[in-house]
mmCIF file of C-alpha atoms in Angstrom:
data_model
loop_
_atom_site.group_PDB
_atom_site.id
_atom_site.type_symbol
_atom_site.label_atom_id
_atom_site.label_comp_id
_atom_site.label_asym_id
_atom_site.label_seq_id
_atom_site.Cartn_x
_atom_site.Cartn_y
_atom_site.Cartn_z
ATOM 1 C CA MET U 1 -138.395 285.811 130.276
ATOM 2 C CA ASN U 2 -139.351 287.613 133.479
ATOM 3 C CA LYS U 3 -139.680 285.647 136.676
ATOM 4 C CA PHE U 4 -142.266 286.716 139.222
ATOM 5 C CA ASN U 5 -142.735 286.295 142.952
ATOM 6 C CA PHE U 6 -146.111 285.170 144.272
ATOM 7 C CA ALA U 7 -148.000 285.036 147.547
ATOM 8 C CA ILE U 8 -151.105 282.898 148.078
ATOM 9 C CA ILE U 9 -154.052 283.492 150.384
ATOM 10 C CA GLY U 10 -155.993 280.309 151.128
ATOM 11 C CA ALA U 11 -153.486 277.532 150.456
ATOM 12 C CA ALA U 12 -155.811 274.841 151.827
ATOM 13 C CA GLY U 13 -158.470 275.649 149.228
ATOM 14 C CA TYR U 14 -159.549 273.545 146.280
ATOM 15 C CA ILE U 15 -157.806 275.617 143.586
ATOM 16 C CA ALA U 16 -154.632 276.545 145.507
ATOM 17 C CA PRO U 17 -152.645 273.384 144.620
ATOM 18 C CA ARG U 18 -153.254 274.125 140.941
ATOM 19 C CA HIS U 19 -152.000 277.681 141.427
ATOM 20 C CA MET U 20 -148.903 276.425 143.270
ATOM 21 C CA LYS U 21 -148.200 273.909 140.511
ATOM 22 C CA ALA U 22 -148.575 276.574 137.816
ATOM 23 C CA ILE U 23 -146.240 278.935 139.689
ATOM 24 C CA LYS U 24 -143.612 276.193 139.973
ATOM 25 C CA ASP U 25 -144.051 274.892 136.406
ATOM 26 C CA THR U 26 -143.579 278.373 134.928
ATOM 27 C CA GLY U 27 -140.334 278.930 136.836
ATOM 28 C CA ASN U 28 -141.723 281.536 139.199
ATOM 29 C CA LYS U 29 -141.395 281.615 143.006
ATOM 30 C CA LEU U 30 -143.960 281.250 145.766
ATOM 31 C CA LEU U 31 -142.543 283.267 148.672
ATOM 32 C CA ALA U 32 -145.405 283.632 151.159
ATOM 33 C CA VAL U 33 -148.605 281.799 152.099
ATOM 34 C CA LEU U 34 -151.545 282.826 154.299
ATOM 35 C CA ASP U 35 -154.070 280.290 155.542
ATOM 36 C CA PRO U 36 -155.640 279.715 158.966
ATOM 37 C CA PHE U 37 -155.507 275.955 158.358
ATOM 38 C CA ASP U 38 -152.167 274.205 158.342
ATOM 39 C CA SER U 39 -151.755 272.829 154.822
ATOM 40 C CA ILE U 40 -147.999 272.860 155.064
ATOM 41 C CA GLY U 41 -147.625 269.452 153.383
ATOM 42 C CA ILE U 42 -149.032 270.687 150.102
ATOM 43 C CA ILE U 43 -147.065 273.929 150.343
ATOM 44 C CA ASP U 44 -143.797 272.070 150.972
ATOM 45 C CA SER U 45 -144.370 269.809 147.986
ATOM 46 C CA TYR U 46 -144.424 272.805 145.624
ATOM 47 C CA SER U 47 -142.388 275.470 147.406
ATOM 48 C CA PRO U 48 -140.550 274.430 150.574
ATOM 49 C CA GLU U 49 -138.887 277.852 150.882
ATOM 50 C CA ALA U 50 -142.227 279.704 151.132
ATOM 51 C CA ASP U 51 -142.969 281.417 154.441
ATOM 52 C CA TYR U 52 -146.272 280.335 156.019
ATOM 53 C CA PHE U 53 -148.568 282.564 158.083
ATOM 54 C CA ARG U 54 -151.847 281.953 159.920
ATOM 55 C CA GLU U 55 -152.481 285.606 160.793
ATOM 56 C CA SER U 56 -153.191 288.207 158.107
ATOM 57 C CA GLU U 57 -151.416 290.988 160.007
ATOM 58 C CA ARG U 58 -148.128 289.085 160.114
ATOM 59 C CA PHE U 59 -148.551 288.105 156.446
ATOM 60 C CA ASP U 60 -149.097 291.759 155.505
ATOM 61 C CA ARG U 61 -146.018 292.893 157.446
ATOM 62 C CA HIS U 62 -143.958 290.163 155.776
ATOM 63 C CA LEU U 63 -145.047 291.251 152.288
ATOM 64 C CA ASP U 64 -144.077 294.820 153.157
ATOM 65 C CA LYS U 65 -140.685 293.605 154.386
ATOM 66 C CA LEU U 66 -140.136 291.679 151.137
ATOM 67 C CA ARG U 67 -141.028 294.801 149.128
ATOM 68 C CA ARG U 68 -138.395 296.808 151.001
ATOM 69 C CA LEU U 69 -135.735 294.156 150.292
ATOM 70 C CA GLY U 70 -135.792 294.935 146.567
ATOM 71 C CA GLU U 71 -137.144 293.753 143.258
ATOM 72 C CA ASP U 72 -135.851 290.180 143.552
ATOM 73 C CA LYS U 73 -137.852 289.636 146.797
ATOM 74 C CA LYS U 74 -140.871 291.868 146.120
ATOM 75 C CA ILE U 75 -144.229 290.115 145.643
ATOM 76 C CA HIS U 76 -145.538 290.758 142.144
ATOM 77 C CA TYR U 77 -148.817 288.821 142.379
ATOM 78 C CA VAL U 78 -151.135 287.604 145.125
ATOM 79 C CA SER U 79 -153.403 284.676 144.290
#
């Protein structure tokens, strides 16, 4: 079974915790999170290794960096 890497925009939203739970429960990885509001507690409960960003420009640069690191770090889906 393939494992996928995810990034989430809007982690403080109503649906985001469900997405994070589904990512974790299916054995996939959440690598990056973008949200202007600090919802780090909920992020840490599902994926403590995820990188958190408040600014979209830094988030975008980080996703590009992950892509250049290879298939095991590349983001496959953004939610």
